[in-house]
Amino acid sequence: MESLAESLKRLTAPGKLFRVLPDARLECFACAMRCKLKGGQTGACRVRFNQGGKLMVPWGYVAGLQADPIEKKPFFHVLPGSRSLSFGMLGCCYTCDFCQNWVSSQALRDPAAGHAVRPCSPRDIVKAAADDGCLTVTSTYNEPLITSEWAVEVFGEAKKADLRCCYVSNGSATPEVLAFLRPWVDFYKVDLKCFDEGTYRRLMGGSLKAVLDSIAAMRELGFWVEVVTLLLPGVNDSERELSALARFLASVSPDIPWHVTAYHRDYRMEGPESTPAATVLKAAQLGKAAGLRYVYAGNLSGDTGGWEDTACPSCGAVLVERRGFRVMGSRLALDGSKGSCPECRRDIPGVWA
Ligand code: SF4
């Protein structure tokens, strides 16, 4: 029987995100791994490969397609209460044991993972978004950077239908891929998994510096950026590490929303069953103390007081009230896509309507 890797090789097309090196290898710059591939070699993501001097990349299928609340991505400063058509392919450049999408992301590495794939066209995806009343389409489930050429093909069709476009990503990008994405991606969510280079290398197989550089570059380029940190007890939840992480985000912009979310045991990770609510609340307080204006506690709906709501940083008025992924009410004063506090008139950053 044909393996998943063999069948996916047929769902590929020549890619764009590479350069030819003097020794004829292809340097892929879809992600910060920058694999240098000889003929016949496959990249660390296992889905991009050098075939006779062409970089072949995933194309023309989905492994997951579903309309979700945009709060689930999570984006809290983007079109609250709307739905986003989420699509994903297979594979990832990281190898996190605690991955919560491992069935998609580790499909090419782990025989226990794997996922049926369905050939489709960008039009099929955009039609599904329209049928479900979505305002956005999101590349998610696997790591979208490694399938960026396909995402841009889908987003090109989505823009024609007046949809806005999102990435839900580990943020391990390069300047080249961010320039490629900028005309198409409006909203970029980054998983900033910890604030320790050694942990990034050991647990993810990635580089903290690459992610930090990318977050700063995304803001410079004008993407709307929200950041999520999944709190792993004993791994990334020390006060010192979380404070340093929050200070970094605040130094890029105090308007970056930071979501601190509770971990539940998944995939091959051994450890505590879940992150205690007290840890999530402490992290949220550290974020505020570091100067971040919008900090949210996630994955513990109902246990986090007002930390799921958007409040005005000037007068404290609650502007968007949430429970989990549901928006219970919004009092923002709207002016086009902009929003402000109805009490003190302070502008609240984001795309609200
Ligand atoms: S996407 Fe990243 S991991 Fe995959 S081939 Fe390109 S540089 Fe390597």
XYZ file of C-alpha atoms and ligand atoms in Angstrom:
361
model
C 0.000 0.000 0.000
C 1.199 3.502 -0.806
C 2.544 5.428 2.216
C 1.196 8.830 3.223
C 4.500 10.431 2.192
C 4.278 8.825 -1.260
C 0.695 9.892 -1.834
C 1.461 13.460 -0.690
C 4.303 13.668 -3.215
C 1.679 13.670 -5.935
C -0.102 16.611 -4.261
C 2.743 19.065 -4.901
C 3.685 21.869 -7.282
C 6.894 23.842 -7.945
C 7.397 26.321 -5.103
C 8.657 29.894 -5.024
C 10.314 30.304 -1.634
C 13.863 29.242 -2.401
C 17.100 30.292 -3.994
C 19.701 28.291 -5.891
C 23.062 28.169 -4.115
C 26.402 28.235 -5.991
C 26.796 24.495 -5.388
C 23.336 23.921 -7.011
C 21.607 23.031 -3.755
C 18.269 24.771 -3.146
C 17.972 26.909 -0.030
C 14.352 26.913 1.108
C 13.382 30.027 3.063
C 9.744 29.218 3.831
C 10.795 28.891 7.466
C 13.784 29.737 9.616
C 15.270 26.247 9.258
C 16.591 27.353 5.845
C 17.180 23.781 4.676
C 19.771 23.435 1.928
C 18.623 20.588 -0.237
C 20.528 18.502 -2.748
C 18.632 16.756 -5.533
C 16.341 14.121 -3.986
C 16.552 15.579 -0.476
C 13.527 16.469 1.652
C 13.461 19.310 4.182
C 13.121 19.022 7.945
C 9.364 19.547 7.564
C 9.244 16.407 5.360
C 6.854 18.012 2.900
C 9.126 20.162 0.689
C 11.763 18.490 -1.467
C 14.281 19.050 -4.235
C 13.215 17.161 -7.321
C 15.668 17.607 -10.155
C 16.490 21.188 -9.217
C 12.888 22.228 -8.532
C 11.613 22.819 -5.004
C 8.348 20.890 -4.825
C 5.845 22.077 -2.216
C 2.431 20.904 -0.915
C -0.433 21.833 -3.201
C -4.091 21.227 -3.889
C -5.460 19.469 -0.815
C -6.791 19.974 2.693
C -6.424 17.683 5.679
C -8.782 19.768 7.805
C -11.522 22.236 6.870
C -13.864 23.724 9.433
C -15.594 26.980 10.360
C -14.567 28.102 13.858
C -15.185 31.154 16.024
C -12.294 33.540 15.390
C -11.815 33.598 19.168
C -10.650 29.967 18.902
C -7.585 30.890 16.779
C -7.349 32.927 19.100
C -7.794 36.444 17.748
C -9.484 38.720 20.279
C -8.957 42.037 18.452
C -10.211 40.846 15.071
C -13.879 40.856 14.087
C -15.192 39.557 17.439
C -17.984 37.015 17.285
C -17.310 36.198 13.615
C -16.454 32.824 12.104
C -13.275 31.902 10.292
C -12.975 29.129 7.742
C -9.939 27.204 8.905
C -7.972 24.991 6.543
C -4.880 22.927 7.101
C -2.464 20.657 5.295
C 0.015 18.234 6.898
C 3.457 18.620 8.460
C 5.471 20.983 10.628
C 9.036 22.178 10.989
C 8.828 21.679 14.784
C 8.655 18.426 16.728
C 6.902 19.504 19.966
C 5.908 16.591 22.201
C 3.068 18.700 23.574
C 1.573 19.611 20.196
C -2.202 19.946 20.369
C -2.547 19.438 16.602
C -0.135 16.509 16.377
C -2.387 14.375 14.178
C -1.860 16.954 11.401
C 1.527 18.374 12.295
C 3.411 15.122 12.933
C 1.705 13.081 10.207
C 4.929 12.635 8.243
C 6.995 11.616 11.291
C 4.730 9.502 13.449
C 2.803 6.506 12.092
C 0.306 6.960 14.959
C -0.607 10.365 13.538
C -1.743 10.872 9.963
C -4.875 12.184 8.502
C -6.964 11.603 5.406
C -6.401 14.330 2.837
C -8.891 15.653 0.334
C -7.883 17.190 -2.994
C -9.525 20.586 -3.418
C -9.150 23.946 -5.120
C -8.903 27.448 -3.616
C -12.409 28.066 -4.941
C -13.729 25.093 -2.959
C -12.275 26.601 0.220
C -13.638 30.068 -0.461
C -17.053 28.631 -1.301
C -17.038 26.759 2.036
C -16.221 30.057 3.772
C -19.136 31.797 2.050
C -21.506 28.902 2.791
C -20.588 29.109 6.488
C -20.901 32.901 6.679
C -17.203 33.387 7.498
C -15.499 36.793 7.294
C -11.974 35.340 7.264
C -10.043 32.290 6.111
C -7.250 30.926 8.288
C -4.312 28.685 7.437
C -3.884 26.571 10.570
C -3.750 23.006 12.025
C -0.349 22.283 10.455
C 2.423 24.916 10.340
C 1.296 27.294 7.592
C 4.751 28.690 6.849
C 5.834 25.409 5.257
C 2.784 25.472 2.978
C 2.868 29.204 2.238
C 2.646 28.973 -1.555
C -0.669 27.094 -1.253
C -1.958 29.478 1.428
C -1.271 32.462 -0.842
C -3.094 30.735 -3.701
C -6.122 30.287 -1.410
C -5.851 33.834 -0.047
C -5.753 35.264 -3.582
C -9.159 33.707 -4.198
C -10.372 34.752 -0.740
C -9.482 38.414 -1.330
C -11.588 38.400 -4.502
C -14.523 37.415 -2.246
C -13.732 40.228 0.256
C -12.507 37.823 2.910
C -9.584 38.684 5.142
C -6.821 36.198 5.772
C -5.115 34.812 8.859
C -2.068 32.742 9.788
C -1.918 30.645 12.950
C 1.756 29.820 13.144
C 4.816 29.054 15.254
C 6.287 32.314 13.903
C 9.576 30.703 12.880
C 9.641 32.810 9.732
C 12.251 34.485 7.532
C 12.253 38.032 6.150
C 11.704 36.534 2.695
C 8.568 34.580 3.611
C 7.104 37.543 5.517
C 7.578 39.751 2.441
C 5.882 37.045 0.358
C 2.926 36.854 2.761
C 2.454 40.538 3.502
C 0.138 41.366 0.573
C -2.164 38.506 1.544
C -2.078 37.912 5.299
C -3.917 40.462 7.451
C -3.804 38.817 10.871
C -0.925 36.755 12.220
C -1.082 34.713 15.423
C 2.267 33.540 16.769
C 2.828 30.764 19.304
C 5.691 32.064 21.404
C 6.276 28.844 23.257
C 8.742 29.956 25.929
C 11.550 32.467 26.426
C 14.560 30.207 26.635
C 16.755 29.357 23.648
C 17.754 25.975 25.112
C 14.126 24.919 25.611
C 13.280 25.980 22.079
C 16.037 23.783 20.691
C 15.364 20.823 22.989
C 11.559 20.643 22.874
C 10.656 22.206 19.541
C 13.774 21.768 17.442
C 13.556 25.492 16.685
C 15.125 28.834 17.566
C 13.732 31.414 19.986
C 15.694 34.183 18.278
C 14.097 33.422 14.916
C 10.618 33.788 16.442
C 11.440 37.004 18.308
C 12.972 38.539 15.186
C 9.875 37.542 13.234
C 7.444 39.083 15.747
C 9.316 42.384 15.562
C 9.434 42.191 11.749
C 5.716 41.399 11.498
C 4.825 44.518 13.469
C 7.199 46.591 11.329
C 5.567 45.240 8.184
C 2.063 46.060 9.432
C 0.580 42.628 10.138
C -1.905 42.612 13.029
C -0.143 40.310 15.525
C -1.490 38.421 18.542
C 0.745 36.126 20.582
C -0.108 32.971 22.519
C 1.961 31.223 25.170
C 0.799 27.793 26.299
C 1.877 27.501 29.925
C 3.655 24.217 30.567
C 4.097 23.661 34.293
C 7.764 23.327 35.181
C 8.881 24.093 31.611
C 8.126 27.724 30.781
C 6.084 29.073 33.699
C 8.703 30.593 35.994
C 8.041 34.176 36.989
C 11.429 35.209 35.636
C 10.873 33.659 32.209
C 7.301 34.904 31.787
C 8.230 38.425 32.882
C 11.110 38.514 30.400
C 8.834 37.251 27.621
C 6.181 39.866 28.412
C 8.787 42.635 28.587
C 10.014 41.629 25.140
C 6.479 41.839 23.691
C 5.873 45.191 25.382
C 9.152 46.478 23.916
C 7.903 45.614 20.417
C 4.477 47.106 21.174
C 2.381 47.269 24.355
C -0.651 46.868 22.069
C 0.198 43.260 21.127
C -2.505 41.088 22.735
C -0.889 38.283 24.746
C -2.916 35.133 25.417
C -1.643 32.925 28.235
C -3.370 29.584 27.991
C -3.666 26.467 30.107
C -2.049 23.260 28.916
C -3.846 19.940 28.918
C -1.799 16.794 28.499
C -1.455 15.793 24.865
C 0.584 13.687 22.512
C 3.876 12.406 24.020
C 4.254 14.998 26.771
C 4.402 13.572 30.269
C 3.791 15.877 33.178
C 1.000 17.526 35.100
C -2.552 16.938 33.939
C -3.229 20.592 33.409
C -1.971 24.072 34.165
C -3.499 25.336 37.417
C -5.728 28.380 37.082
C -3.489 30.181 39.589
C -0.519 29.855 37.193
C -2.515 31.307 34.306
C -3.715 34.215 36.431
C -0.193 34.870 37.687
C 1.111 34.932 34.114
C -1.631 37.373 33.136
C -0.679 39.665 36.014
C 2.985 39.502 34.985
C 2.000 40.520 31.472
C 0.149 43.562 32.765
C 3.038 44.442 35.091
C 5.415 44.301 32.110
C 3.350 46.977 30.370
C 1.166 44.945 28.016
C -2.241 46.564 27.687
C -4.238 43.527 26.545
C -3.595 40.227 28.305
C -5.990 37.290 28.131
C -6.263 34.023 30.032
C -7.384 31.069 27.925
C -8.462 27.415 28.052
C -10.031 27.845 31.497
C -13.349 29.413 30.643
C -15.204 30.608 33.721
C -12.154 30.248 36.015
C -10.296 33.386 35.064
C -12.433 36.231 36.321
C -12.441 39.054 33.810
C -9.263 37.954 32.018
C -11.202 36.831 28.934
C -12.666 40.306 28.412
C -11.220 43.293 26.564
C -11.085 46.271 28.901
C -10.118 49.865 28.233
C -6.528 50.406 29.454
C -7.355 53.999 30.421
C -10.636 53.840 32.348
C -11.071 50.068 32.856
C -14.503 49.864 31.173
C -15.267 46.342 29.915
C -15.602 46.654 26.143
C -15.886 43.076 24.857
C -17.161 40.423 27.238
C -16.289 36.785 26.495
C -16.793 33.318 27.907
C -14.488 30.866 26.215
C -14.941 31.356 22.481
C -18.292 33.147 22.849
C -18.700 36.900 22.735
C -21.361 37.809 25.283
C -21.474 41.507 24.421
C -19.551 44.400 22.922
C -19.762 48.076 23.851
C -17.029 49.368 21.563
C -17.829 52.602 19.777
C -17.245 51.764 16.106
C -15.976 53.992 13.345
C -15.474 51.881 10.231
C -13.195 49.029 11.282
C -11.840 51.027 14.244
C -13.064 50.801 17.809
C -12.846 53.042 20.829
C -13.981 53.126 24.441
C -17.470 54.662 24.703
C -16.607 56.049 28.169
C -13.261 57.807 27.670
C -12.911 57.643 23.842
C -9.530 55.924 23.923
C -8.787 54.071 20.653
C -8.558 50.293 21.088
C -6.225 48.706 18.517
C -7.556 45.973 16.260
C -9.999 45.414 13.409
C -13.389 45.453 15.035
C -15.974 45.565 12.256
S 9.818 24.840 5.115
Fe 11.455 24.979 6.646
S 11.796 22.830 7.271
Fe 10.665 22.768 5.316
S 12.208 22.626 3.720
Fe 11.747 24.796 3.987
S 13.274 25.554 5.448
Fe 13.255 23.288 5.614
